[in-house]
Amino acid sequence: MVRVLVVHDAGLLRSALVELLRTDPALEVTSTTPSDCLRRTGHHPTTGTGDPSVDVRVVDGDCIASCDRCEAVPGAQGGPGAWEPGLVVLATPEQPGLLRRALDAGALGLVDKNASRRHLITAVHAVAKGERHLDASLAFALLDATAPPLTHRELRVVTLAGQGAPMDEIAALLHLSRGTVRNYMASAIRKVGARNRMDAIRIVRDAGWA
C-alpha cells in the first residue's frame, strides 16, 4: 500500500481528491488542511510532516503560499522533519512562479490540474518510488519558472498591500519612510506591466510569486 496525505485548504476539493485517489485500491488516502497538518505534527506541510506513516503528499499548488503562512500557527514547531515523504504538487501552466516554489519545496511530481485521474495516480506511484514525474503540459511553463522580476523589498511591499495593509503600516513594518514604500510600489507596478497597484497585486498572485 502507498500511504497518501492530501493537503488542501478547501474542504469540497479536498474530499474530491481523496475520493479520486481511493479509486486505486493500492492507495491508502487521508487528508488534512495545511494549518491542521502543522498543528498536529509541528512540521511544514510541504517541507516534511515528520510522519513516517505517509509515503506521498499531494498538495494543491494554490496551498503552497498558505502552507508558508502556517508556520505562524501558535504552538507549531515549524521546519522540515527528519523523514520527508515525496511531494506531488497540482499546478497549472499559467503560474510559473508557483511551479518554481513547488520545486524549491522539493516536489518530485508536478501534475497539471486538468490532467486525468489516472495521470495523478500514476504520478503518486512514481513519486512513492522516489522517481520524478512532470506533466508535459507543464514543461514549457517551467522554462518561465524563474524568480519574479521584483526585488525582495518590492515583492514584500506588494504582498503586504495585497493583505490589505495601508502604506503607513507597510512603512512601519519594513522600517521605511512612506515615500520609499510608494517608490517601491511604483517600481513594482512598472516592472510587472500593471496598470495600478491592484493590478500589480493580481499579477503577482496569479504568477504564484506571493
GROMACS .gro file of C-alpha atoms in nm:
model
  210
    1MET     CA    1   0.000   0.000   0.000
    2VAL     CA    2   0.108   0.355  -0.076
    3ARG     CA    3   0.006   0.588   0.206
    4VAL     CA    4  -0.106   0.926   0.070
    5LEU     CA    5  -0.183   1.251   0.253
    6VAL     CA    6  -0.390   1.509   0.063
    7VAL     CA    7  -0.327   1.867   0.181
    8HIS     CA    8  -0.581   2.125   0.062
    9ASP     CA    9  -0.747   2.437   0.207
   10ALA     CA   10  -1.090   2.378   0.050
   11GLY     CA   11  -1.299   2.101   0.205
   12LEU     CA   12  -1.501   2.012  -0.105
   13LEU     CA   13  -1.197   1.987  -0.331
   14ARG     CA   14  -1.000   1.804  -0.064
   15SER     CA   15  -1.277   1.542  -0.039
   16ALA     CA   16  -1.293   1.511  -0.417
   17LEU     CA   17  -0.920   1.443  -0.438
   18VAL     CA   18  -0.945   1.182  -0.165
   19GLU     CA   19  -1.229   1.000  -0.342
   20LEU     CA   20  -1.045   1.020  -0.674
   21LEU     CA   21  -0.729   0.865  -0.530
   22ARG     CA   22  -0.922   0.597  -0.342
   23THR     CA   23  -1.038   0.453  -0.674
   24ASP     CA   24  -0.696   0.289  -0.677
   25PRO     CA   25  -0.706   0.006  -0.419
   26ALA     CA   26  -0.328   0.029  -0.382
   27LEU     CA   27  -0.356   0.375  -0.225
   28GLU     CA   28  -0.442   0.440   0.140
   29VAL     CA   29  -0.558   0.802   0.149
   30THR     CA   30  -0.610   1.053   0.430
   31SER     CA   31  -0.642   1.431   0.417
   32THR     CA   32  -0.583   1.749   0.613
   33THR     CA   33  -0.560   2.126   0.578
   34PRO     CA   34  -0.220   2.299   0.584
   35SER     CA   35  -0.285   2.453   0.926
   36ASP     CA   36  -0.420   2.131   1.081
   37CYS     CA   37  -0.123   1.940   0.944
   38LEU     CA   38   0.112   2.181   1.117
   39ARG     CA   39  -0.083   2.180   1.444
   40ARG     CA   40  -0.077   1.801   1.466
   41THR     CA   41   0.278   1.732   1.354
   42GLY     CA   42   0.466   2.055   1.421
   43HIS     CA   43   0.609   2.040   1.069
   44HIS     CA   44   0.559   2.238   0.750
   45PRO     CA   45   0.318   2.052   0.517
   46THR     CA   46   0.534   2.097   0.206
   47THR     CA   47   0.881   2.052   0.354
   48GLY     CA   48   0.804   1.745   0.561
   49THR     CA   49   0.538   1.620   0.800
   50GLY     CA   50   0.790   1.429   1.008
   51ASP     CA   51   0.544   1.137   0.995
   52PRO     CA   52   0.682   0.804   0.865
   53SER     CA   53   0.325   0.676   0.818
   54VAL     CA   54   0.298   0.887   0.499
   55ASP     CA   55   0.464   0.796   0.168
   56VAL     CA   56   0.337   1.076  -0.057
   57ARG     CA   57   0.182   1.418  -0.001
   58VAL     CA   58  -0.050   1.554  -0.270
   59VAL     CA   59  -0.069   1.933  -0.229
   60ASP     CA   60  -0.272   2.175  -0.440
   61GLY     CA   61  -0.038   2.438  -0.578
   62ASP     CA   62  -0.255   2.723  -0.452
   63CYS     CA   63  -0.187   2.595  -0.099
   64ILE     CA   64   0.189   2.649  -0.123
   65ALA     CA   65   0.159   3.009  -0.003
   66SER     CA   66  -0.086   2.917   0.272
   67CYS     CA   67   0.149   2.639   0.381
   68ASP     CA   68   0.422   2.901   0.417
   69ARG     CA   69   0.192   3.118   0.630
   70CYS     CA   70   0.110   2.818   0.853
   71GLU     CA   71   0.445   2.850   1.026
   72ALA     CA   72   0.282   3.128   1.229
   73VAL     CA   73   0.029   2.886   1.384
   74PRO     CA   74   0.053   2.915   1.767
   75GLY     CA   75   0.236   2.623   1.924
   76ALA     CA   76   0.378   2.494   1.597
   77GLN     CA   77   0.741   2.391   1.578
   78GLY     CA   78   0.793   2.458   1.207
   79GLY     CA   79   1.078   2.337   0.990
   80PRO     CA   80   1.127   2.014   0.799
   81GLY     CA   81   1.106   1.676   0.963
   82ALA     CA   82   1.382   1.415   0.973
   83TRP     CA   83   1.172   1.195   0.747
   84GLU     CA   84   1.024   1.365   0.440
   85PRO     CA   85   0.768   1.185   0.222
   86GLY     CA   86   0.753   1.260  -0.150
   87LEU     CA   87   0.571   1.568  -0.268
   88VAL     CA   88   0.326   1.588  -0.560
   89VAL     CA   89   0.201   1.938  -0.644
   90LEU     CA   90  -0.106   2.013  -0.856
   91ALA     CA   91  -0.046   2.320  -1.072
   92THR     CA   92  -0.132   2.498  -1.397
   93PRO     CA   93   0.093   2.630  -1.676
   94GLU     CA   94  -0.033   2.984  -1.605
   95GLN     CA   95   0.154   3.000  -1.271
   96PRO     CA   96   0.528   2.973  -1.342
   97GLY     CA   97   0.617   3.134  -1.011
   98LEU     CA   98   0.419   2.871  -0.825
   99LEU     CA   99   0.598   2.595  -1.018
  100ARG     CA  100   0.927   2.745  -0.905
  101ARG     CA  101   0.813   2.746  -0.543
  102ALA     CA  102   0.698   2.385  -0.573
  103LEU     CA  103   1.041   2.281  -0.700
  104ASP     CA  104   1.207   2.478  -0.420
  105ALA     CA  105   0.985   2.289  -0.174
  106GLY     CA  106   1.132   1.963  -0.307
  107ALA     CA  107   0.845   1.845  -0.527
  108LEU     CA  108   0.921   1.526  -0.718
  109GLY     CA  109   0.588   1.536  -0.900
  110LEU     CA  110   0.421   1.822  -1.087
  111VAL     CA  111   0.074   1.738  -1.220
  112ASP     CA  112  -0.148   1.960  -1.435
  113LYS     CA  113  -0.483   2.027  -1.264
  114ASN     CA  114  -0.653   1.948  -1.594
  115ALA     CA  115  -0.494   1.602  -1.613
  116SER     CA  116  -0.695   1.281  -1.585
  117ARG     CA  117  -0.750   1.077  -1.269
  118ARG     CA  118  -0.519   0.806  -1.398
  119HIS     CA  119  -0.247   1.063  -1.460
  120LEU     CA  120  -0.249   1.177  -1.098
  121ILE     CA  121  -0.248   0.820  -0.969
  122THR     CA  122   0.047   0.737  -1.196
  123ALA     CA  123   0.235   1.038  -1.055
  124VAL     CA  124   0.168   0.926  -0.696
  125HIS     CA  125   0.306   0.579  -0.763
  126ALA     CA  126   0.613   0.720  -0.937
  127VAL     CA  127   0.692   0.960  -0.652
  128ALA     CA  128   0.633   0.684  -0.395
  129LYS     CA  129   0.922   0.501  -0.563
  130GLY     CA  130   1.140   0.811  -0.548
  131GLU     CA  131   1.100   0.887  -0.919
  132ARG     CA  132   1.027   1.225  -1.076
  133HIS     CA  133   0.706   1.294  -1.265
  134LEU     CA  134   0.645   1.603  -1.481
  135ASP     CA  135   0.338   1.655  -1.694
  136ALA     CA  136   0.428   1.754  -2.050
  137SER     CA  137   0.180   2.044  -2.031
  138LEU     CA  138   0.388   2.199  -1.753
  139ALA     CA  139   0.726   2.153  -1.920
  140PHE     CA  140   0.718   2.478  -2.120
  141ALA     CA  141   0.588   2.669  -1.818
  142LEU     CA  142   0.892   2.554  -1.625
  143LEU     CA  143   1.110   2.744  -1.871
  144ASP     CA  144   0.947   3.059  -1.730
  145ALA     CA  145   0.963   2.938  -1.370
  146THR     CA  146   1.224   3.190  -1.275
  147ALA     CA  147   1.243   3.430  -0.986
  148PRO     CA  148   0.998   3.723  -1.004
  149PRO     CA  149   1.120   4.040  -1.177
  150LEU     CA  150   1.083   4.222  -0.845
  151THR     CA  151   1.342   4.273  -0.576
  152HIS     CA  152   1.277   4.117  -0.236
  153ARG     CA  153   1.170   4.455  -0.096
  154GLU     CA  154   0.935   4.530  -0.388
  155LEU     CA  155   0.776   4.187  -0.356
  156ARG     CA  156   0.733   4.237   0.018
  157VAL     CA  157   0.560   4.572  -0.035
  158VAL     CA  158   0.321   4.425  -0.294
  159THR     CA  159   0.249   4.123  -0.073
  160LEU     CA  160   0.166   4.336   0.230
  161ALA     CA  161  -0.051   4.564   0.017
  162GLY     CA  162  -0.233   4.256  -0.109
  163GLN     CA  163  -0.305   4.160   0.252
  164GLY     CA  164  -0.479   4.493   0.299
  165ALA     CA  165  -0.205   4.685   0.477
  166PRO     CA  166  -0.210   5.063   0.410
  167MET     CA  167   0.108   5.245   0.308
  168ASP     CA  168   0.172   5.383   0.658
  169GLU     CA  169   0.151   5.036   0.810
  170ILE     CA  170   0.378   4.887   0.543
  171ALA     CA  171   0.632   5.163   0.609
  172ALA     CA  172   0.625   5.089   0.983
  173LEU     CA  173   0.656   4.712   0.933
  174LEU     CA  174   0.952   4.747   0.696
  175HIS     CA  175   1.111   5.039   0.885
  176LEU     CA  176   1.094   5.260   0.578
  177SER     CA  177   0.959   5.604   0.503
  178ARG     CA  178   0.618   5.630   0.338
  179GLY     CA  179   0.780   5.786   0.032
  180THR     CA  180   1.021   5.494  -0.003
  181VAL     CA  181   0.732   5.248   0.015
  182ARG     CA  182   0.548   5.443  -0.256
  183ASN     CA  183   0.862   5.429  -0.473
  184TYR     CA  184   0.889   5.050  -0.428
  185MET     CA  185   0.526   5.010  -0.522
  186ALA     CA  186   0.564   5.231  -0.830
  187SER     CA  187   0.870   5.032  -0.937
  188ALA     CA  188   0.683   4.702  -0.891
  189ILE     CA  189   0.388   4.828  -1.095
  190ARG     CA  190   0.622   4.927  -1.378
  191LYS     CA  191   0.823   4.601  -1.375
  192VAL     CA  192   0.521   4.369  -1.395
  193GLY     CA  193   0.347   4.588  -1.655
  194ALA     CA  194   0.049   4.662  -1.431
  195ARG     CA  195  -0.198   4.948  -1.469
  196ASN     CA  196  -0.212   5.027  -1.098
  197ARG     CA  197  -0.149   4.884  -0.751
  198MET     CA  198  -0.444   4.643  -0.756
  199ASP     CA  199  -0.342   4.515  -1.098
  200ALA     CA  200   0.014   4.458  -0.972
  201ILE     CA  201  -0.118   4.261  -0.674
  202ARG     CA  202  -0.329   4.046  -0.909
  203ILE     CA  203  -0.037   3.980  -1.146
  204VAL     CA  204   0.195   3.881  -0.862
  205ARG     CA  205  -0.063   3.649  -0.710
  206ASP     CA  206  -0.164   3.490  -1.041
  207ALA     CA  207   0.200   3.414  -1.121
  208GLY     CA  208   0.241   3.247  -0.782
  209TRP     CA  209   0.520   3.480  -0.667
  210ALA     CA  210   0.341   3.560  -0.340
   0.00000   0.00000   0.00000
